[in-house]
Amino acid sequence: MEKVISDSVLLASEILLLSYPEFIISQSGVFRLGFFSFANSSNRYVGILYNQIPVQTVVWVANRNKPLKDSSRILNISDYGNLVVSNGKAEVVWSSHVNNTAPNATTAQLLDSGNLVLSNGEDGPSSLWESFEDPSNAFLETMKISNDVKKGRKVEIKSWKSPDDPSDGNFSLGIEPFNIPEVVLSNNNKLYFRTGPWNGNIFIGVIMKTVYIDGFYIVADNQQQTYYITYEFSDNSRLRYYELDSQGKFVKREWDAGKGDWINRYSTSQTESSVYGQWGALGICDLTKQPICSCLKGFKPRNIEEWSRGNWSRGCFRTTLLQCQRDKNNGSEAGQGDDDGFLKLKTMKVPVFPNRSSINNGECKDQCMKNCSCVAYAYDAGIGCMIWSGDLIDMQKFSTHGVDLYFRLPSSELDKGKSNKVIVIAAIIVGTVTITIMILFLWCWLKEEEGNKNTNRSNSNSTKEMQ
């Protein structure tokens, strides 16, 4: 039989014992903290679970990488003021690892947000440790996924190894500045997927229709180099949270009381073709075409043989230098490439590492043109002007959403397209005129034949009357 030892608070003098299934519960009864296990497993864990639903739903695990296996397990606040999990041999398998100046006054409180907070009376309102700062695979409301660049500290959510094994999996979800903040998914600590820049309402590099409705927002302090993303639902009538599953999918989970189960909704259109850098520098992905990857206009694959086999990782190279590059090579002081132009690529996921400018949309092109290192620009009303130099990496063509990307090309490459259009248009005009003349000639011939037949018929009738 389960036993509540305290409403929301674990005191320094109290312990949770596995032999007597004890737990503490948040003030409104939404979450509970205690020991749990999975079906057909002898491993035991300390975690935070939803309390008022029949399906075991774990949102945080303390000893996720060191499960308990013996019959005596304890969760308590140690003599040094740390929250610890111990086995039957009194060995600590997990600890909050904080320096506590008042261990005897320390408490651990489970909030209705699902956050477990360790604090004491001498350190003021700030906490010593929070489960929200050491998350598992769940992203709960008001939790902050953060990045403090100066301190080198990141708070990321980590996938489980499998649905019934909470040890660290391959995937993690965090936030990176990238000049303009983006949420990134890593696979074995390597960048695997990026959302594109945040414009104040949505991430412009991913189809994520409900993100602003559900109250997501990013706070960026560029001076202090601190960044975080969090969210608050406008309607709290239902249980909802986000989870990074073991396959690297970011899932929105909603409790359906009628069905008595969770409904999973994938929050992004992430696909295999969305893998970061899969088609290399200056390559572009378009799911409506075969093959899905191609080089930008004016570029060719660096390795044609590999490219033909579907290995696009080496990317593409420019076949014709920009005019401003040729000017510099020739010693020209201008070097502004007046003969260069821009190719418009519609509904794009923009490349990584844009440089941001607050200038107006109309001035974005001019600023890029004046700098020979600028190879592309784009504009979004929530961000402003974005400018890229060097290799463009991780571009994708969307059927909807995205922004227009203007890519710099020498006029000779742009003229090729124009010349082809002129040839096509000229061919259409010539063909149309030719067909019109032929139809007119045929019509005149038919009229002439009809006139001849009428004349012959009239002469025949006149001969009959004379007879």
mmCIF file with all atom_site columns, N, CA, C and O in Angstrom, residues 201-236:
data_model
loop_
_atom_site.group_PDB
_atom_site.id
_atom_site.type_symbol
_atom_site.label_atom_id
_atom_site.label_alt_id
_atom_site.label_comp_id
_atom_site.label_asym_id
_atom_site.label_entity_id
_atom_site.label_seq_id
_atom_site.pdbx_PDB_ins_code
_atom_site.Cartn_x
_atom_site.Cartn_y
_atom_site.Cartn_z
_atom_site.occupancy
_atom_site.B_iso_or_equiv
_atom_site.pdbx_formal_charge
_atom_site.auth_seq_id
_atom_site.auth_comp_id
_atom_site.auth_asym_id
_atom_site.auth_atom_id
_atom_site.pdbx_PDB_model_num
ATOM 1   N N  . ASN A 1 201 ? 8.069  34.538 -33.338 1.00 0.00 ? 201 ASN A N  1
ATOM 2   C CA . ASN A 1 201 ? 6.830  33.757 -33.324 1.00 0.00 ? 201 ASN A CA 1
ATOM 3   C C  . ASN A 1 201 ? 7.053  32.290 -33.662 1.00 0.00 ? 201 ASN A C  1
ATOM 4   O O  . ASN A 1 201 ? 6.467  31.402 -33.047 1.00 0.00 ? 201 ASN A O  1
ATOM 5   N N  . ILE A 1 202 ? 7.904  32.034 -34.643 1.00 0.00 ? 202 ILE A N  1
ATOM 6   C CA . ILE A 1 202 ? 8.154  30.671 -35.116 1.00 0.00 ? 202 ILE A CA 1
ATOM 7   C C  . ILE A 1 202 ? 9.632  30.514 -35.468 1.00 0.00 ? 202 ILE A C  1
ATOM 8   O O  . ILE A 1 202 ? 10.372 31.495 -35.593 1.00 0.00 ? 202 ILE A O  1
ATOM 9   N N  . PHE A 1 203 ? 10.034 29.258 -35.647 1.00 0.00 ? 203 PHE A N  1
ATOM 10  C CA . PHE A 1 203 ? 11.336 28.965 -36.230 1.00 0.00 ? 203 PHE A CA 1
ATOM 11  C C  . PHE A 1 203 ? 11.138 28.911 -37.745 1.00 0.00 ? 203 PHE A C  1
ATOM 12  O O  . PHE A 1 203 ? 10.334 28.122 -38.251 1.00 0.00 ? 203 PHE A O  1
ATOM 13  N N  . ILE A 1 204 ? 11.862 29.741 -38.484 1.00 0.00 ? 204 ILE A N  1
ATOM 14  C CA . ILE A 1 204 ? 11.585 29.893 -39.910 1.00 0.00 ? 204 ILE A CA 1
ATOM 15  C C  . ILE A 1 204 ? 12.166 28.759 -40.754 1.00 0.00 ? 204 ILE A C  1
ATOM 16  O O  . ILE A 1 204 ? 11.924 28.712 -41.959 1.00 0.00 ? 204 ILE A O  1
ATOM 17  N N  . GLY A 1 205 ? 12.889 27.828 -40.116 1.00 0.00 ? 205 GLY A N  1
ATOM 18  C CA . GLY A 1 205 ? 13.477 26.735 -40.877 1.00 0.00 ? 205 GLY A CA 1
ATOM 19  C C  . GLY A 1 205 ? 12.796 25.402 -40.658 1.00 0.00 ? 205 GLY A C  1
ATOM 20  O O  . GLY A 1 205 ? 13.352 24.359 -40.994 1.00 0.00 ? 205 GLY A O  1
ATOM 21  N N  . VAL A 1 206 ? 11.585 25.428 -40.088 1.00 0.00 ? 206 VAL A N  1
ATOM 22  C CA . VAL A 1 206 ? 10.874 24.173 -39.856 1.00 0.00 ? 206 VAL A CA 1
ATOM 23  C C  . VAL A 1 206 ? 9.384  24.466 -39.864 1.00 0.00 ? 206 VAL A C  1
ATOM 24  O O  . VAL A 1 206 ? 8.942  25.546 -39.456 1.00 0.00 ? 206 VAL A O  1
ATOM 25  N N  . ILE A 1 207 ? 8.598  23.520 -40.360 1.00 0.00 ? 207 ILE A N  1
ATOM 26  C CA . ILE A 1 207 ? 7.150  23.674 -40.360 1.00 0.00 ? 207 ILE A CA 1
ATOM 27  C C  . ILE A 1 207 ? 6.646  23.264 -38.988 1.00 0.00 ? 207 ILE A C  1
ATOM 28  O O  . ILE A 1 207 ? 6.538  22.087 -38.663 1.00 0.00 ? 207 ILE A O  1
ATOM 29  N N  . MET A 1 208 ? 6.348  24.263 -38.160 1.00 0.00 ? 208 MET A N  1
ATOM 30  C CA . MET A 1 208 ? 5.935  24.047 -36.773 1.00 0.00 ? 208 MET A CA 1
ATOM 31  C C  . MET A 1 208 ? 4.787  24.997 -36.489 1.00 0.00 ? 208 MET A C  1
ATOM 32  O O  . MET A 1 208 ? 4.949  26.061 -35.918 1.00 0.00 ? 208 MET A O  1
ATOM 33  N N  . LYS A 1 209 ? 3.597  24.631 -36.925 1.00 0.00 ? 209 LYS A N  1
ATOM 34  C CA . LYS A 1 209 ? 2.469  25.554 -36.997 1.00 0.00 ? 209 LYS A CA 1
ATOM 35  C C  . LYS A 1 209 ? 1.972  26.038 -35.638 1.00 0.00 ? 209 LYS A C  1
ATOM 36  O O  . LYS A 1 209 ? 1.457  27.137 -35.528 1.00 0.00 ? 209 LYS A O  1
ATOM 37  N N  . THR A 1 210 ? 2.091  25.221 -34.585 1.00 0.00 ? 210 THR A N  1
ATOM 38  C CA . THR A 1 210 ? 1.439  25.552 -33.335 1.00 0.00 ? 210 THR A CA 1
ATOM 39  C C  . THR A 1 210 ? 2.366  26.160 -32.292 1.00 0.00 ? 210 THR A C  1
ATOM 40  O O  . THR A 1 210 ? 1.949  26.432 -31.187 1.00 0.00 ? 210 THR A O  1
ATOM 41  N N  . VAL A 1 211 ? 3.638  26.390 -32.651 1.00 0.00 ? 211 VAL A N  1
ATOM 42  C CA . VAL A 1 211 ? 4.612  26.775 -31.630 1.00 0.00 ? 211 VAL A CA 1
ATOM 43  C C  . VAL A 1 211 ? 4.258  28.098 -30.954 1.00 0.00 ? 211 VAL A C  1
ATOM 44  O O  . VAL A 1 211 ? 4.339  28.225 -29.746 1.00 0.00 ? 211 VAL A O  1
ATOM 45  N N  . TYR A 1 212 ? 3.781  29.106 -31.695 1.00 0.00 ? 212 TYR A N  1
ATOM 46  C CA . TYR A 1 212 ? 3.480  30.382 -31.061 1.00 0.00 ? 212 TYR A CA 1
ATOM 47  C C  . TYR A 1 212 ? 2.158  30.319 -30.319 1.00 0.00 ? 212 TYR A C  1
ATOM 48  O O  . TYR A 1 212 ? 1.949  31.010 -29.323 1.00 0.00 ? 212 TYR A O  1
ATOM 49  N N  . ILE A 1 213 ? 1.225  29.475 -30.758 1.00 0.00 ? 213 ILE A N  1
ATOM 50  C CA . ILE A 1 213 ? -0.055 29.328 -30.082 1.00 0.00 ? 213 ILE A CA 1
ATOM 51  C C  . ILE A 1 213 ? 0.149  28.707 -28.701 1.00 0.00 ? 213 ILE A C  1
ATOM 52  O O  . ILE A 1 213 ? -0.494 29.073 -27.728 1.00 0.00 ? 213 ILE A O  1
ATOM 53  N N  . ASP A 1 214 ? 1.065  27.777 -28.593 1.00 0.00 ? 214 ASP A N  1
ATOM 54  C CA . ASP A 1 214 ? 1.318  27.093 -27.336 1.00 0.00 ? 214 ASP A CA 1
ATOM 55  C C  . ASP A 1 214 ? 2.249  27.867 -26.416 1.00 0.00 ? 214 ASP A C  1
ATOM 56  O O  . ASP A 1 214 ? 2.694  27.338 -25.401 1.00 0.00 ? 214 ASP A O  1
ATOM 57  N N  . GLY A 1 215 ? 2.575  29.076 -26.762 1.00 0.00 ? 215 GLY A N  1
ATOM 58  C CA . GLY A 1 215 ? 3.279  29.953 -25.842 1.00 0.00 ? 215 GLY A CA 1
ATOM 59  C C  . GLY A 1 215 ? 4.771  29.798 -25.756 1.00 0.00 ? 215 GLY A C  1
ATOM 60  O O  . GLY A 1 215 ? 5.386  30.145 -24.746 1.00 0.00 ? 215 GLY A O  1
ATOM 61  N N  . PHE A 1 216 ? 5.415  29.284 -26.803 1.00 0.00 ? 216 PHE A N  1
ATOM 62  C CA . PHE A 1 216 ? 6.873  29.206 -26.816 1.00 0.00 ? 216 PHE A CA 1
ATOM 63  C C  . PHE A 1 216 ? 7.476  30.603 -26.967 1.00 0.00 ? 216 PHE A C  1
ATOM 64  O O  . PHE A 1 216 ? 6.943  31.444 -27.691 1.00 0.00 ? 216 PHE A O  1
ATOM 65  N N  . TYR A 1 217 ? 8.568  30.838 -26.307 1.00 0.00 ? 217 TYR A N  1
ATOM 66  C CA . TYR A 1 217 ? 9.317  32.082 -26.554 1.00 0.00 ? 217 TYR A CA 1
ATOM 67  C C  . TYR A 1 217 ? 10.778 31.876 -26.176 1.00 0.00 ? 217 TYR A C  1
ATOM 68  O O  . TYR A 1 217 ? 11.120 31.006 -25.376 1.00 0.00 ? 217 TYR A O  1
ATOM 69  N N  . ILE A 1 218 ? 11.622 32.681 -26.809 1.00 0.00 ? 218 ILE A N  1
ATOM 70  C CA . ILE A 1 218 ? 13.067 32.630 -26.575 1.00 0.00 ? 218 ILE A CA 1
ATOM 71  C C  . ILE A 1 218 ? 13.517 33.950 -25.962 1.00 0.00 ? 218 ILE A C  1
ATOM 72  O O  . ILE A 1 218 ? 13.083 35.024 -26.386 1.00 0.00 ? 218 ILE A O  1
ATOM 73  N N  . VAL A 1 219 ? 14.362 33.875 -24.965 1.00 0.00 ? 219 VAL A N  1
ATOM 74  C CA . VAL A 1 219 ? 14.984 35.054 -24.371 1.00 0.00 ? 219 VAL A CA 1
ATOM 75  C C  . VAL A 1 219 ? 16.472 34.991 -24.681 1.00 0.00 ? 219 VAL A C  1
ATOM 76  O O  . VAL A 1 219 ? 17.137 34.005 -24.353 1.00 0.00 ? 219 VAL A O  1
ATOM 77  N N  . ALA A 1 220 ? 16.971 36.039 -25.342 1.00 0.00 ? 220 ALA A N  1
ATOM 78  C CA . ALA A 1 220 ? 18.377 36.083 -25.737 1.00 0.00 ? 220 ALA A CA 1
ATOM 79  C C  . ALA A 1 220 ? 19.027 37.352 -25.188 1.00 0.00 ? 220 ALA A C  1
ATOM 80  O O  . ALA A 1 220 ? 18.549 38.461 -25.456 1.00 0.00 ? 220 ALA A O  1
ATOM 81  N N  . ASP A 1 221 ? 20.052 37.180 -24.398 1.00 0.00 ? 221 ASP A N  1
ATOM 82  C CA . ASP A 1 221 ? 20.854 38.289 -23.889 1.00 0.00 ? 221 ASP A CA 1
ATOM 83  C C  . ASP A 1 221 ? 22.228 38.187 -24.540 1.00 0.00 ? 221 ASP A C  1
ATOM 84  O O  . ASP A 1 221 ? 23.111 37.478 -24.052 1.00 0.00 ? 221 ASP A O  1
ATOM 85  N N  . ASN A 1 222 ? 22.392 38.870 -25.667 1.00 0.00 ? 222 ASN A N  1
ATOM 86  C CA . ASN A 1 222 ? 23.642 38.757 -26.423 1.00 0.00 ? 222 ASN A CA 1
ATOM 87  C C  . ASN A 1 222 ? 24.834 39.326 -25.655 1.00 0.00 ? 222 ASN A C  1
ATOM 88  O O  . ASN A 1 222 ? 25.964 38.857 -25.825 1.00 0.00 ? 222 ASN A O  1
ATOM 89  N N  . GLN A 1 223 ? 24.595 40.332 -24.800 1.00 0.00 ? 223 GLN A N  1
ATOM 90  C CA . GLN A 1 223 ? 25.693 40.923 -24.042 1.00 0.00 ? 223 GLN A CA 1
ATOM 91  C C  . GLN A 1 223 ? 26.230 39.941 -22.999 1.00 0.00 ? 223 GLN A C  1
ATOM 92  O O  . GLN A 1 223 ? 27.440 39.751 -22.854 1.00 0.00 ? 223 GLN A O  1
ATOM 93  N N  . GLN A 1 224 ? 25.317 39.276 -22.288 1.00 0.00 ? 224 GLN A N  1
ATOM 94  C CA . GLN A 1 224 ? 25.722 38.295 -21.286 1.00 0.00 ? 224 GLN A CA 1
ATOM 95  C C  . GLN A 1 224 ? 25.941 36.912 -21.885 1.00 0.00 ? 224 GLN A C  1
ATOM 96  O O  . GLN A 1 224 ? 26.419 36.004 -21.214 1.00 0.00 ? 224 GLN A O  1
ATOM 97  N N  . GLN A 1 225 ? 25.529 36.763 -23.149 1.00 0.00 ? 225 GLN A N  1
ATOM 98  C CA . GLN A 1 225 ? 25.649 35.497 -23.877 1.00 0.00 ? 225 GLN A CA 1
ATOM 99  C C  . GLN A 1 225 ? 24.889 34.365 -23.185 1.00 0.00 ? 225 GLN A C  1
ATOM 100 O O  . GLN A 1 225 ? 25.383 33.257 -23.006 1.00 0.00 ? 225 GLN A O  1
ATOM 101 N N  . THR A 1 226 ? 23.650 34.690 -22.785 1.00 0.00 ? 226 THR A N  1
ATOM 102 C CA . THR A 1 226 ? 22.760 33.693 -22.206 1.00 0.00 ? 226 THR A CA 1
ATOM 103 C C  . THR A 1 226 ? 21.504 33.600 -23.078 1.00 0.00 ? 226 THR A C  1
ATOM 104 O O  . THR A 1 226 ? 20.967 34.609 -23.518 1.00 0.00 ? 226 THR A O  1
ATOM 105 N N  . TYR A 1 227 ? 21.050 32.371 -23.284 1.00 0.00 ? 227 TYR A N  1
ATOM 106 C CA . TYR A 1 227 ? 19.913 32.128 -24.166 1.00 0.00 ? 227 TYR A CA 1
ATOM 107 C C  . TYR A 1 227 ? 19.075 30.992 -23.578 1.00 0.00 ? 227 TYR A C  1
ATOM 108 O O  . TYR A 1 227 ? 19.617 30.017 -23.051 1.00 0.00 ? 227 TYR A O  1
ATOM 109 N N  . TYR A 1 228 ? 17.754 31.132 -23.657 1.00 0.00 ? 228 TYR A N  1
ATOM 110 C CA . TYR A 1 228 ? 16.914 30.010 -23.242 1.00 0.00 ? 228 TYR A CA 1
ATOM 111 C C  . TYR A 1 228 ? 15.581 30.049 -23.977 1.00 0.00 ? 228 TYR A C  1
ATOM 112 O O  . TYR A 1 228 ? 15.130 31.087 -24.449 1.00 0.00 ? 228 TYR A O  1
ATOM 113 N N  . ILE A 1 229 ? 14.973 28.866 -24.069 1.00 0.00 ? 229 ILE A N  1
ATOM 114 C CA . ILE A 1 229 ? 13.640 28.716 -24.644 1.00 0.00 ? 229 ILE A CA 1
ATOM 115 C C  . ILE A 1 229 ? 12.756 28.051 -23.601 1.00 0.00 ? 229 ILE A C  1
ATOM 116 O O  . ILE A 1 229 ? 13.186 27.145 -22.874 1.00 0.00 ? 229 ILE A O  1
ATOM 117 N N  . THR A 1 230 ? 11.521 28.515 -23.490 1.00 0.00 ? 230 THR A N  1
ATOM 118 C CA . THR A 1 230 ? 10.558 27.958 -22.565 1.00 0.00 ? 230 THR A CA 1
ATOM 119 C C  . THR A 1 230 ? 9.170  28.116 -23.162 1.00 0.00 ? 230 THR A C  1
ATOM 120 O O  . THR A 1 230 ? 9.021  28.647 -24.272 1.00 0.00 ? 230 THR A O  1
ATOM 121 N N  . TYR A 1 231 ? 8.156  27.643 -22.455 1.00 0.00 ? 231 TYR A N  1
ATOM 122 C CA . TYR A 1 231 ? 6.789  27.811 -22.946 1.00 0.00 ? 231 TYR A CA 1
ATOM 123 C C  . TYR A 1 231 ? 5.806  27.739 -21.784 1.00 0.00 ? 231 TYR A C  1
ATOM 124 O O  . TYR A 1 231 ? 6.082  27.158 -20.732 1.00 0.00 ? 231 TYR A O  1
ATOM 125 N N  . GLU A 1 232 ? 4.647  28.355 -22.000 1.00 0.00 ? 232 GLU A N  1
ATOM 126 C CA . GLU A 1 232 ? 3.522  28.278 -21.071 1.00 0.00 ? 232 GLU A CA 1
ATOM 127 C C  . GLU A 1 232 ? 2.242  28.162 -21.878 1.00 0.00 ? 232 GLU A C  1
ATOM 128 O O  . GLU A 1 232 ? 1.981  28.977 -22.764 1.00 0.00 ? 232 GLU A O  1
ATOM 129 N N  . PHE A 1 233 ? 1.440  27.150 -21.595 1.00 0.00 ? 233 PHE A N  1
ATOM 130 C CA . PHE A 1 233 ? 0.187  26.965 -22.297 1.00 0.00 ? 233 PHE A CA 1
ATOM 131 C C  . PHE A 1 233 ? -0.822 28.013 -21.847 1.00 0.00 ? 233 PHE A C  1
ATOM 132 O O  . PHE A 1 233 ? -0.906 28.350 -20.666 1.00 0.00 ? 233 PHE A O  1
ATOM 133 N N  . SER A 1 234 ? -1.613 28.504 -22.803 1.00 0.00 ? 234 SER A N  1
ATOM 134 C CA . SER A 1 234 ? -2.668 29.462 -22.455 1.00 0.00 ? 234 SER A CA 1
ATOM 135 C C  . SER A 1 234 ? -3.874 28.765 -21.850 1.00 0.00 ? 234 SER A C  1
ATOM 136 O O  . SER A 1 234 ? -4.667 29.365 -21.126 1.00 0.00 ? 234 SER A O  1
ATOM 137 N N  . ASP A 1 235 ? -4.024 27.459 -22.123 1.00 0.00 ? 235 ASP A N  1
ATOM 138 C CA . ASP A 1 235 ? -5.133 26.667 -21.606 1.00 0.00 ? 235 ASP A CA 1
ATOM 139 C C  . ASP A 1 235 ? -4.574 25.484 -20.829 1.00 0.00 ? 235 ASP A C  1
ATOM 140 O O  . ASP A 1 235 ? -3.931 24.609 -21.392 1.00 0.00 ? 235 ASP A O  1
ATOM 141 N N  . ASN A 1 236 ? -4.808 25.470 -19.512 1.00 0.00 ? 236 ASN A N  1
ATOM 142 C CA . ASN A 1 236 ? -4.260 24.410 -18.666 1.00 0.00 ? 236 ASN A CA 1
ATOM 143 C C  . ASN A 1 236 ? -5.315 23.384 -18.264 1.00 0.00 ? 236 ASN A C  1
ATOM 144 O O  . ASN A 1 236 ? -5.183 22.712 -17.234 1.00 0.00 ? 236 ASN A O  1
#
